[in-house]
Coordinates of C-alpha atoms and ligand atoms in Angstrom, one line a residue:
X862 CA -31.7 29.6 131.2
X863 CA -28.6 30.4 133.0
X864 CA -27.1 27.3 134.2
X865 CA -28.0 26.0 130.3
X866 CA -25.6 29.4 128.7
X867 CA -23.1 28.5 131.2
X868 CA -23.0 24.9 130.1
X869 CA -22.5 26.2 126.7
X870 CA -19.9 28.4 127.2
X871 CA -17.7 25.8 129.2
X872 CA -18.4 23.3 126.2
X873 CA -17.3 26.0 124.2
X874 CA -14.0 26.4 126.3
X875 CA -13.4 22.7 126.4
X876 CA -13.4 22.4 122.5
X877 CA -11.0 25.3 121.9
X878 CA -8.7 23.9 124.5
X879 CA -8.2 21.0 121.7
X880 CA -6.6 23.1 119.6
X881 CA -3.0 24.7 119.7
X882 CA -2.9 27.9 121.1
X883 CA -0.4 28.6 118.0
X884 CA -3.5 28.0 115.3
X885 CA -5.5 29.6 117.4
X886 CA -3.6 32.8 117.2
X887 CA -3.4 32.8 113.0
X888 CA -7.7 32.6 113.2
X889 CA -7.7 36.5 113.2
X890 CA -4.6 36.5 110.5
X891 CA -5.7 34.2 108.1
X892 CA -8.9 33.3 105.8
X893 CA -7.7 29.3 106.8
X894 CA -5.1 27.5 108.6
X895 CA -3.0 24.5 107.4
X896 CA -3.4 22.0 111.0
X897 CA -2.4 18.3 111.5
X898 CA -5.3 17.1 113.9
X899 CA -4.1 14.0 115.8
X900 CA -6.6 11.7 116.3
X901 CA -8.1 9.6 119.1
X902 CA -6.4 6.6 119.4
X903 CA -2.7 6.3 119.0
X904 CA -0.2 3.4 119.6
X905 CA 1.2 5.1 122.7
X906 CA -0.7 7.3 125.1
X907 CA 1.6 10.2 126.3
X908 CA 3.1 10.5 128.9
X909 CA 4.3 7.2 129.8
X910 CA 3.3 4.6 127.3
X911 CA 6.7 4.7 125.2
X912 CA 8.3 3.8 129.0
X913 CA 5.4 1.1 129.3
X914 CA 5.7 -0.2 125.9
X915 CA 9.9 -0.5 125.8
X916 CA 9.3 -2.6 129.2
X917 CA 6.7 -4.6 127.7
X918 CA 8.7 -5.7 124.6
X919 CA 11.9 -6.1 125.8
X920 CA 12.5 -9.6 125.1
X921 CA 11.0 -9.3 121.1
X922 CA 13.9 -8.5 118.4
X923 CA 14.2 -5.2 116.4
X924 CA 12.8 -6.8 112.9
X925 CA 10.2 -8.1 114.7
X926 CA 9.2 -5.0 115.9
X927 CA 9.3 -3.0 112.9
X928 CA 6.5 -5.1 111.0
X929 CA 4.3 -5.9 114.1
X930 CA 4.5 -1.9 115.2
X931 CA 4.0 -0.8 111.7
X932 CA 0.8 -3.3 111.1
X933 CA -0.2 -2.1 114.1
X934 CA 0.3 1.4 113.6
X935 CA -1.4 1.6 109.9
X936 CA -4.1 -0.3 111.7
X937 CA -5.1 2.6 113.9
X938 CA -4.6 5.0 110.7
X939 CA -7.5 2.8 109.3
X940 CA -9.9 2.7 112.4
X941 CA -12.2 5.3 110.8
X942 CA -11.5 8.3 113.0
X943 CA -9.5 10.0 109.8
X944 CA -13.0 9.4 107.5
X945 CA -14.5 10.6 110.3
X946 CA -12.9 14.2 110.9
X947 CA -12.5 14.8 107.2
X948 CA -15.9 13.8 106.6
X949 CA -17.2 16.5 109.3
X950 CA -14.5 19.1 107.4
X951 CA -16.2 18.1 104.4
X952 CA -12.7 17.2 102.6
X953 CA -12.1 14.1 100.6
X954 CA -8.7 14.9 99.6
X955 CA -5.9 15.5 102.4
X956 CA -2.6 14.2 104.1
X957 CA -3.4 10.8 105.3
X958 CA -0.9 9.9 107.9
X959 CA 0.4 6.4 109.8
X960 CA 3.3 7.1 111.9
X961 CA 1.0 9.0 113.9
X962 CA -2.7 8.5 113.6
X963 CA -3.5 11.7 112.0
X964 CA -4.8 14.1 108.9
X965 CA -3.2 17.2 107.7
X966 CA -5.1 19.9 105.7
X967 CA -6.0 23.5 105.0
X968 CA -9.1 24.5 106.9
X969 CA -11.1 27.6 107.7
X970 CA -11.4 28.6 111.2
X971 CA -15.2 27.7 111.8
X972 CA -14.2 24.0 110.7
X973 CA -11.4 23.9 112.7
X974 CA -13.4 24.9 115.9
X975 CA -15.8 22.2 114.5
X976 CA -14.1 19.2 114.4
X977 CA -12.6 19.9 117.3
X978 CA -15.6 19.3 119.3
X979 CA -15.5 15.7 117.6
X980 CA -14.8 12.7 120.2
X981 CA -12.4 11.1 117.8
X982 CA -10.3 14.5 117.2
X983 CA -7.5 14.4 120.4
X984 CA -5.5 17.8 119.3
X985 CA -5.4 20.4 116.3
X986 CA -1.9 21.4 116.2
X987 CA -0.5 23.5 113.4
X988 CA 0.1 21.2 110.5
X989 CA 3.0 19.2 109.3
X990 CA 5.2 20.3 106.7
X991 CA 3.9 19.3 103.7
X992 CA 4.1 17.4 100.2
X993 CA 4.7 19.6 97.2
X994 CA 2.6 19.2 93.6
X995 CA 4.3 16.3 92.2
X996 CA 6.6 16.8 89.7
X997 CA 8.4 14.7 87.4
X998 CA 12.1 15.0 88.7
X999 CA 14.9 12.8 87.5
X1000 CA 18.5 11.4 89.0
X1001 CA 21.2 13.5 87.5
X1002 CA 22.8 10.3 87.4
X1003 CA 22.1 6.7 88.5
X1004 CA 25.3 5.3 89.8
X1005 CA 25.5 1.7 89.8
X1006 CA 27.3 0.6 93.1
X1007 CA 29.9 -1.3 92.6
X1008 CA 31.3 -4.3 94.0
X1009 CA 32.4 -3.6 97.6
X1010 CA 36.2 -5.1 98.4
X1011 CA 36.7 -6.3 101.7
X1012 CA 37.1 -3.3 104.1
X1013 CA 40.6 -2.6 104.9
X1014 CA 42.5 0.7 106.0
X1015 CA 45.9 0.0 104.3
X1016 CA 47.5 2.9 102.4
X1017 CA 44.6 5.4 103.8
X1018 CA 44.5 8.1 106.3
X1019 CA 42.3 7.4 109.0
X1020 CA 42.0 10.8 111.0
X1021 CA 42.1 11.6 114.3
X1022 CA 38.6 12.1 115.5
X1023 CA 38.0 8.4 114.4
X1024 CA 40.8 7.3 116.3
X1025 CA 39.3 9.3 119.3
X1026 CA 35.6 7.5 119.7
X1027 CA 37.6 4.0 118.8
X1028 CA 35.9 3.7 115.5
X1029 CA 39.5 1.6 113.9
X1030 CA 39.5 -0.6 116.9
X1031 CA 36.1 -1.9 116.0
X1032 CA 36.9 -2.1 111.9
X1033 CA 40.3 -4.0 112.3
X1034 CA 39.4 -6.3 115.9
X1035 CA 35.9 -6.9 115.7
X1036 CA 35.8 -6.8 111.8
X1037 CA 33.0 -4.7 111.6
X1038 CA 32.8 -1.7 109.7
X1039 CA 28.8 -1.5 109.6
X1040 CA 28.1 -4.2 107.2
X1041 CA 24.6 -4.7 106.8
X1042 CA 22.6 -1.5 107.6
X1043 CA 21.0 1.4 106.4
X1044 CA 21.6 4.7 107.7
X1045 CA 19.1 7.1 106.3
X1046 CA 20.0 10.6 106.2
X1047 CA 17.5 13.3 106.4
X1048 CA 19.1 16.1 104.4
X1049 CA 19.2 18.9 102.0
X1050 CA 20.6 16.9 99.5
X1051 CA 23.9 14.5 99.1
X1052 CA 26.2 14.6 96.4
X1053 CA 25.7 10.7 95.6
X1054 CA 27.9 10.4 92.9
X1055 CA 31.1 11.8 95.3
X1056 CA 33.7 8.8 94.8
X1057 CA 33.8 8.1 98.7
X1058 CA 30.0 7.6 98.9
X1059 CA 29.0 6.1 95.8
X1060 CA 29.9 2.2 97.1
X1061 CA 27.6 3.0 100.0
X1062 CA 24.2 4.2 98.8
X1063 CA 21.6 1.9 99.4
X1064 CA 19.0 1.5 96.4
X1065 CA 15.4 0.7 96.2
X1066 CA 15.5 -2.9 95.8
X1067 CA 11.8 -2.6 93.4
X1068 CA 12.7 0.9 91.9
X1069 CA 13.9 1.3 88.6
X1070 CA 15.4 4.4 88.1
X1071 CA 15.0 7.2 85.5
X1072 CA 12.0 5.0 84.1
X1073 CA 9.6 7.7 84.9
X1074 CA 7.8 4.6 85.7
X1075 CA 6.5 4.1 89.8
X1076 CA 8.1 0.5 89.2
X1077 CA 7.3 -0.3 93.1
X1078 CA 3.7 1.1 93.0
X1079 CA 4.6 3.2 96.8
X1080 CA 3.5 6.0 95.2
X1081 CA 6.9 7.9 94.5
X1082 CA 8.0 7.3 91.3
X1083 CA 12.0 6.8 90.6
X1084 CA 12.9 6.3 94.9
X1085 CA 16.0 5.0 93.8
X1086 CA 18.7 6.2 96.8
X1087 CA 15.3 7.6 98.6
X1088 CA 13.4 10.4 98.3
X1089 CA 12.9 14.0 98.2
X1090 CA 9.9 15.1 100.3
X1091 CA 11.0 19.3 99.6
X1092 CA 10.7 19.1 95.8
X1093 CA 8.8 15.8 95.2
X1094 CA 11.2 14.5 93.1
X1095 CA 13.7 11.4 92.9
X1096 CA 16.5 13.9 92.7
X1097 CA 18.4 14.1 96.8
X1098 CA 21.5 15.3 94.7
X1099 CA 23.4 18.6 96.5
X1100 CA 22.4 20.6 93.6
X1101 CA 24.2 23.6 95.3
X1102 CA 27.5 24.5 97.7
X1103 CA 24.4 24.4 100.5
X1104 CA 24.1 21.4 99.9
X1105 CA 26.9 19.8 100.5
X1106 CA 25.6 19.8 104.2
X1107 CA 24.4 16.6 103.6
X1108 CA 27.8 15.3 101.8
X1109 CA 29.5 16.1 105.3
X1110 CA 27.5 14.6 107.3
X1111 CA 27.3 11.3 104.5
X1112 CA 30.9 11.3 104.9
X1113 CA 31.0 11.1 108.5
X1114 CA 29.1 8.2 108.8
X1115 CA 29.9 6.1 105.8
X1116 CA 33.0 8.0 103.9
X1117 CA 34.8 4.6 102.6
X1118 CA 38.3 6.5 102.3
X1119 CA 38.1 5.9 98.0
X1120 CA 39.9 9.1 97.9
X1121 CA 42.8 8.5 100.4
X1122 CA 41.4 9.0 103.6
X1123 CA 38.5 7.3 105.7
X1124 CA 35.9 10.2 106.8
X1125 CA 33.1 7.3 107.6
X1126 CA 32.9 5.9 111.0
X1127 CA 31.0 3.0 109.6
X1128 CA 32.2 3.2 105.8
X1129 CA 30.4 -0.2 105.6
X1130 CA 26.9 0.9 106.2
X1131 CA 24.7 2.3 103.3
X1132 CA 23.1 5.7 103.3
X1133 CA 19.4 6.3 102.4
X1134 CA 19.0 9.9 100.8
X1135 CA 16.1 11.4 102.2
X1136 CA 15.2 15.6 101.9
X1137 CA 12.2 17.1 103.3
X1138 CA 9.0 17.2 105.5
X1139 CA 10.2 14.9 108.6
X1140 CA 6.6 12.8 108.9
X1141 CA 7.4 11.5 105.2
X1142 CA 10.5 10.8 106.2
X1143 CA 10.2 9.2 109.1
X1144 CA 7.9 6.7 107.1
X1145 CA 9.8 6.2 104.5
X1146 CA 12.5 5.2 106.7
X1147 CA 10.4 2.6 108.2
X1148 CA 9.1 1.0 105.3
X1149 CA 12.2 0.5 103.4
X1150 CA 14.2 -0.8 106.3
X1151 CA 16.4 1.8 107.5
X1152 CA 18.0 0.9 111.0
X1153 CA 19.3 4.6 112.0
X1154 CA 17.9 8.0 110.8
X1155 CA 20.2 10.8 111.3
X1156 CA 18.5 14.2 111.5
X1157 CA 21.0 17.7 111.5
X1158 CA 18.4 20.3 111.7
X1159 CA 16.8 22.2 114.7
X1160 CA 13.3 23.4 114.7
X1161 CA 12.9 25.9 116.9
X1162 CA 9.5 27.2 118.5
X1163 CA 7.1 24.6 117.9
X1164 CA 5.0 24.8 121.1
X1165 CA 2.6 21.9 121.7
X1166 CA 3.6 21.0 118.5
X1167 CA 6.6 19.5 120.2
X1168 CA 4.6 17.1 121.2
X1169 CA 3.4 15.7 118.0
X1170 CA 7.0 15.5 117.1
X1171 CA 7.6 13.2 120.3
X1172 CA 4.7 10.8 119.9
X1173 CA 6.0 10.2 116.3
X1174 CA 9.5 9.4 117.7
X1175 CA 8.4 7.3 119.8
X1176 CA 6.3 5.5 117.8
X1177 CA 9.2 5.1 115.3
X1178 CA 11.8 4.1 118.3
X1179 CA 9.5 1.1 119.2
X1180 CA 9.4 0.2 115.5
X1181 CA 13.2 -0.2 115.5
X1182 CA 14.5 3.5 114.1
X1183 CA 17.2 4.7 115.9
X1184 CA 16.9 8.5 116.0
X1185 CA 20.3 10.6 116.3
X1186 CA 20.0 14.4 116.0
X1187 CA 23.0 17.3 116.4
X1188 CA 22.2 19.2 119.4
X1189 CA 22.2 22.7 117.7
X1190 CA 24.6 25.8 117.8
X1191 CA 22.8 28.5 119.9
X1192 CA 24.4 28.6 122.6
X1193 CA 25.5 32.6 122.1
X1194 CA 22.2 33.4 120.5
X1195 CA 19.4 31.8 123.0
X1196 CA 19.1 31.1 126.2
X1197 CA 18.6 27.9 128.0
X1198 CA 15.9 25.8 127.7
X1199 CA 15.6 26.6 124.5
X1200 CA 19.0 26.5 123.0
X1201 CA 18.4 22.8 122.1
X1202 CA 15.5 22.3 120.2
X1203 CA 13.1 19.4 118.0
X1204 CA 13.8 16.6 116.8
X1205 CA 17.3 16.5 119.3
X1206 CA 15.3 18.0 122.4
X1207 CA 13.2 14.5 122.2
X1208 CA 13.6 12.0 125.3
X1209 CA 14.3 9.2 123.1
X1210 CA 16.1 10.7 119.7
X1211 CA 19.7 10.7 121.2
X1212 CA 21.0 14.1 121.0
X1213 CA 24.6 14.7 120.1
X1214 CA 26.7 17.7 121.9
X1215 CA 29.9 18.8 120.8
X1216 CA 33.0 18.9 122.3
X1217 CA 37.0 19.8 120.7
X1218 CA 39.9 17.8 120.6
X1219 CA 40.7 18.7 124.0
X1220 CA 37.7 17.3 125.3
X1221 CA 35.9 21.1 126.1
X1222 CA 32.6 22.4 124.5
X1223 CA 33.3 25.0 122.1
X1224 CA 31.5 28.3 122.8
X1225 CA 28.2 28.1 120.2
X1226 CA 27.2 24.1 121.1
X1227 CA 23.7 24.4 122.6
X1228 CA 23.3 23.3 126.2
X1229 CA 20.8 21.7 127.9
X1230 CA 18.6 20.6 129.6
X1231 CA 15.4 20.7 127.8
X1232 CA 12.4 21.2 129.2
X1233 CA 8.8 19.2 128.6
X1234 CA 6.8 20.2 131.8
X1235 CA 4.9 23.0 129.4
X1236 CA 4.1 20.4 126.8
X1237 CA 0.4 19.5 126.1
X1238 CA -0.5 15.4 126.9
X1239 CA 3.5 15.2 128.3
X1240 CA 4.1 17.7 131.2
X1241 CA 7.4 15.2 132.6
X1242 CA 10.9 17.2 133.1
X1243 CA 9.7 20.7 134.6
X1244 CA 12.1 23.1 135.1
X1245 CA 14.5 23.7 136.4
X1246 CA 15.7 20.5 136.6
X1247 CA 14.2 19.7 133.4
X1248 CA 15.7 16.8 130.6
X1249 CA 19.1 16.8 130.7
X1250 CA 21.0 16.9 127.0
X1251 CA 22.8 16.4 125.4
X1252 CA 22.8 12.5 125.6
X1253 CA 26.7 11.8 124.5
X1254 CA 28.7 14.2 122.3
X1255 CA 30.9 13.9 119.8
X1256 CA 33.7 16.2 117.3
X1257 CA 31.4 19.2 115.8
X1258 CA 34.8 20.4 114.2
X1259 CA 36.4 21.8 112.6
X1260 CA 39.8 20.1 112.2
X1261 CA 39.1 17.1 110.7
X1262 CA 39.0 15.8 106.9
X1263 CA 35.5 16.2 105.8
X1264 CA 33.9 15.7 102.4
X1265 CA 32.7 18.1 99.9
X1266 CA 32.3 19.8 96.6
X1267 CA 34.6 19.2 94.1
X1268 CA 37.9 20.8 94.9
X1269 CA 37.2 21.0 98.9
X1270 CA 37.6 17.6 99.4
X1271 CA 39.3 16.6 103.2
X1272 CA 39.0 20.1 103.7
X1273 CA 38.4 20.7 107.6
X1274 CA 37.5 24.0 108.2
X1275 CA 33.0 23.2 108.9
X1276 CA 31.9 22.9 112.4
X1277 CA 28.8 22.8 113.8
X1278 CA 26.9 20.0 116.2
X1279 CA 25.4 19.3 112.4
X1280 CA 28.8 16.8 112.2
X1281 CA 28.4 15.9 116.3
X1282 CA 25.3 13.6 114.6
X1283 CA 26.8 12.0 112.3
X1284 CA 29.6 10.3 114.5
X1285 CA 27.0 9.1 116.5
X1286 CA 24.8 7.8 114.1
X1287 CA 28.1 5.8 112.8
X1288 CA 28.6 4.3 115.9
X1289 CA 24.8 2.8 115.9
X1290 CA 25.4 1.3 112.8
X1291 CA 28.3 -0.2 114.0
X1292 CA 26.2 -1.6 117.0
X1293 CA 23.5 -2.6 114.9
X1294 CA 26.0 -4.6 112.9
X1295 CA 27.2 -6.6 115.6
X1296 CA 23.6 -7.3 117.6
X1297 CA 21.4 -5.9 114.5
X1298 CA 18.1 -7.4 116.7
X1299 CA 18.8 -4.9 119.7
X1300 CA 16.1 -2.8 120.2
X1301 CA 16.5 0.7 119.2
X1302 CA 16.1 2.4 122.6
X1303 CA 18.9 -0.3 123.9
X1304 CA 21.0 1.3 121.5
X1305 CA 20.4 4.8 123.5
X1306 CA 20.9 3.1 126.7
X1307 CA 24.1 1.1 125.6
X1308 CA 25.5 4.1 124.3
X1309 CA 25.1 6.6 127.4
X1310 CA 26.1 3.6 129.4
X1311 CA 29.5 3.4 127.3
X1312 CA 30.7 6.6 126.8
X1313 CA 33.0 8.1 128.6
X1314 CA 32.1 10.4 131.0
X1315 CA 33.7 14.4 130.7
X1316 CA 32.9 17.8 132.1
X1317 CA 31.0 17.6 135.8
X1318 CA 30.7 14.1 136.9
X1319 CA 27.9 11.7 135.3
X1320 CA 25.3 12.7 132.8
X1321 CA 25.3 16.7 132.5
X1322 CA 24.0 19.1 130.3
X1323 CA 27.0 20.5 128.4
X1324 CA 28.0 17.0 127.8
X1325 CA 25.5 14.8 128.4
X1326 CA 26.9 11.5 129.4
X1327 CA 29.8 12.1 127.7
X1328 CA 32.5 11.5 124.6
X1329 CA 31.2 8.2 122.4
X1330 CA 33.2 5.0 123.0
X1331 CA 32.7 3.1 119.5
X1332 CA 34.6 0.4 121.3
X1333 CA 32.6 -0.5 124.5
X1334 CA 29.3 0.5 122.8
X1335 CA 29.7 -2.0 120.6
X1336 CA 31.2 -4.7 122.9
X1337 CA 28.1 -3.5 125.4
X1338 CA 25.9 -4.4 122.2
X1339 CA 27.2 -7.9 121.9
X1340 CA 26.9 -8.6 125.4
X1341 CA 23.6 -7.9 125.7
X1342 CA 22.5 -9.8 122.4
X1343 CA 24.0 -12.8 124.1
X1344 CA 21.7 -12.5 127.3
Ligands
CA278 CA1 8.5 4.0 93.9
CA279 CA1 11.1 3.7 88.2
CA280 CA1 29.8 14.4 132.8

């Protein structure tokens, strides 16, 4: 009788070591717990299998990769493991997921502790922000884009922090100003009909807008510039001055200069509008053929959850999304390891630092490094060496033209490592231009391996491996697509 209440209790044990201790500590606080419970069997097993996989495909092209990985990827979401864990949670209706194999839903605690003990449950982690009721939103107003002239610079203002990472060299020698591919921008909204972005949206090729009509039967109706995953609606306008976040950061990458002066560094590539819960957008992404997703937002305190967050990079990296995230601004108001955080804290989303004109970090640009050795299924980069970050840097500001509401426009006066991302997501699409079939980690390598090196010698963590070098990254990029 005792050995059998022993065996019991250490079954017990095992099962609630399957589930975060973060939803574990809400059982007592609430009737039921929203959790995203990863299953089984997933494209990469942690911790080495993104490593594995990057050295197993290096000689297949980046479109190739993005439909084999994403066949592959919905194929695991179909294996029957989802059926089987809502089946056991007795819910037909909940938040099917591909990027990661995976089901997110509103539970009660004795369920929770009950599909947990199921063999094709891996981790119950708290859940995923979610989808909202659908509503019926509209576009404020559809632009049509219209025809693009040939990029050229004359009788505009191209400012300094451009000239610093190189970004006119590559437009007026190489003739490429990021012709060719989608940056997605995962915001709070974008004012899309600004005059210096409204040439560079991309648009749903199937999607008729203001229709009302899901013309492309993906189950969003109106996705028109993309999509917003807060409010379920077609609208990703900046509907307020908070907004305008996400007109910045627009600017920086693809700000064509219509107004006088060129924020963009690729003011040839095309933005995708995106707002909301990161695992939609991340898919989204995928599906409609954005190259680069740039992410200026820090989530702070996530836990195991952090992990979660890393397998669904990775699984996006291999399909061909290059991930770019600002490294954060806590550097007075946390203390290190923590200062930079999720999505940028990620081994394989390059995380931009911030440095001023004069080449030195200003006082609030998180440092790193990062650490991962706490991290359920990872456990790499223990302190106190840990993962050093930032990966390169960039201009956080303020002092350069920026766009913005009505009135502010080329104003200069927002920093933030918000605006460190956007340079360097500018700079991938202008790699991506030139060798658009480089694989999107290559992108990460090329770009540490390019920039120029500041602060202590060689990769550090107030810097990372230093200031961007639009130039060489790009040259580095057309090298290696000739090998
Ligand atoms: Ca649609
Ligand atoms: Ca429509
Ligand atoms: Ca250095």
């Amino acid at each position: 009788m005792i050995s059998l209440c022993l065996l019991r209790s250490v079954a017990a044990a095992d099962f609630s070591a399957k589930i975060d201790p973060q939803v574990r500590a809400r059982f007592g606080k609430a009737e039921s717990v929203r959790v995203t419970i990863l299953c089984r069997t997933q494209l990469l097993e942690p911790p080495d299998g993104f490593g594995r996989f990057c050295a197993d495909h290096e000689s297949r092209g980046r479109t190739e990769l993005r439909a084999a990985v994403i066949t592959r990827l919905k194929a695991i979401a179909e294996n029957g493991e989802q059926d089987a864990v809502l089946k056991a949670a007795d819910r037909a209706n909940a938040e099917r997921h591909w990027i990661v194999n995976a089901v997110t839903v509103q539970l009660p605690r004795r369920t929770i502790e009950k599909i947990a003990a199921l063999d094709e449950v891996k981790y119950v982690y708290r859940g995923f922000a979610g989808l909202p009721p659908k509503r019926s939103g509209r576009l404020s107003e559809a632009v049509v884009p219209a025809e693009r002239e040939p990029f050229s610079v004359k009788g505009r203002n191209v400012p300094w922090n451009l000239e610093a990472i190189g970004a006119p060299r590559v437009w007026a020698r190489k003739k490429n100003a990021g012709e060719g591919v989608v940056v997605a921008m995962l915001e709070g909204g974008v004012d899309y009909t600004h005059p210096d972005l409204r040439r560079n949206l991309w648009t749903n090729p199937g999607e008729t807008p203001g229709n009302g009509i899901d013309d492309d039967g993906n189950g969003l109706v109106d996705d028109y510039y993309g999509y917003n995953f807060r409010t379920g609606s077609c609208e990703v306008g900046a509907l307020t001055a908070k907004h305008h976040h996400g007109t910045v950061t627009s600017g920086i990458v693809a700000g064509d200069g219509s107004g006088g002066t060129i924020t963009g560094v690729a003011p040839r590539a095309r933005l995708m509008l995106l707002a909301g819960a990161g695992v939609y957008a991340y898919q989204y992404a995928l599906e409609h053929g954005a190259d680069v997703l740039s992410m200026s937002f820090s989530i702070p305190g996530l836990g195991d959850g952090r992990g979660l967050w890393r397998l669904m990079s990775e699984h996006a990296v291999c399909a061909g999304l290059v991930l770019v995230s600002g490294c954060g601004n806590f550097q007075q108001s946390a203390e290190i390891p923590e200062q930079i955080r999720i999505p940028e804290g990620i081994p394989c989303v390059i995380g931009a630092g911030g440095v001023d004109r004069s080449l030195k970090v200003p006082g609030f640009c998180s440092l790193g490094p990062v650490e991962w050795g706490t991290v359920k299924f990872y456990g790499d980069h223990p302190l106190p060496e840990g993962l050093i970050k930032p990966d390169v840097c960039a201009f956080p500001g303020p002092g350069y033209p920026q766009l913005g509401p009505a009135g502010e426009d080329y104003g200069s006066q927002r920093r933030g490592n918000s605006f460190s991302g956007p340079h360097i997501a500018g700079v991938a699409a202008l790699m991506l231009s030139a060798a658009p079939e480089l694989q999107a980690w290559r992108i990460q390598e090329l770009m540490e391996a390019t920039a120029k090196d500041t602060g202590p010698a060689g990769k550090d963590c107030r810097t990372g491996a230093g200031l961007i070098d639009a130039w060489a990254a790009v040259s580095a990029a057309e090298a290696a697509a000739k090998e």
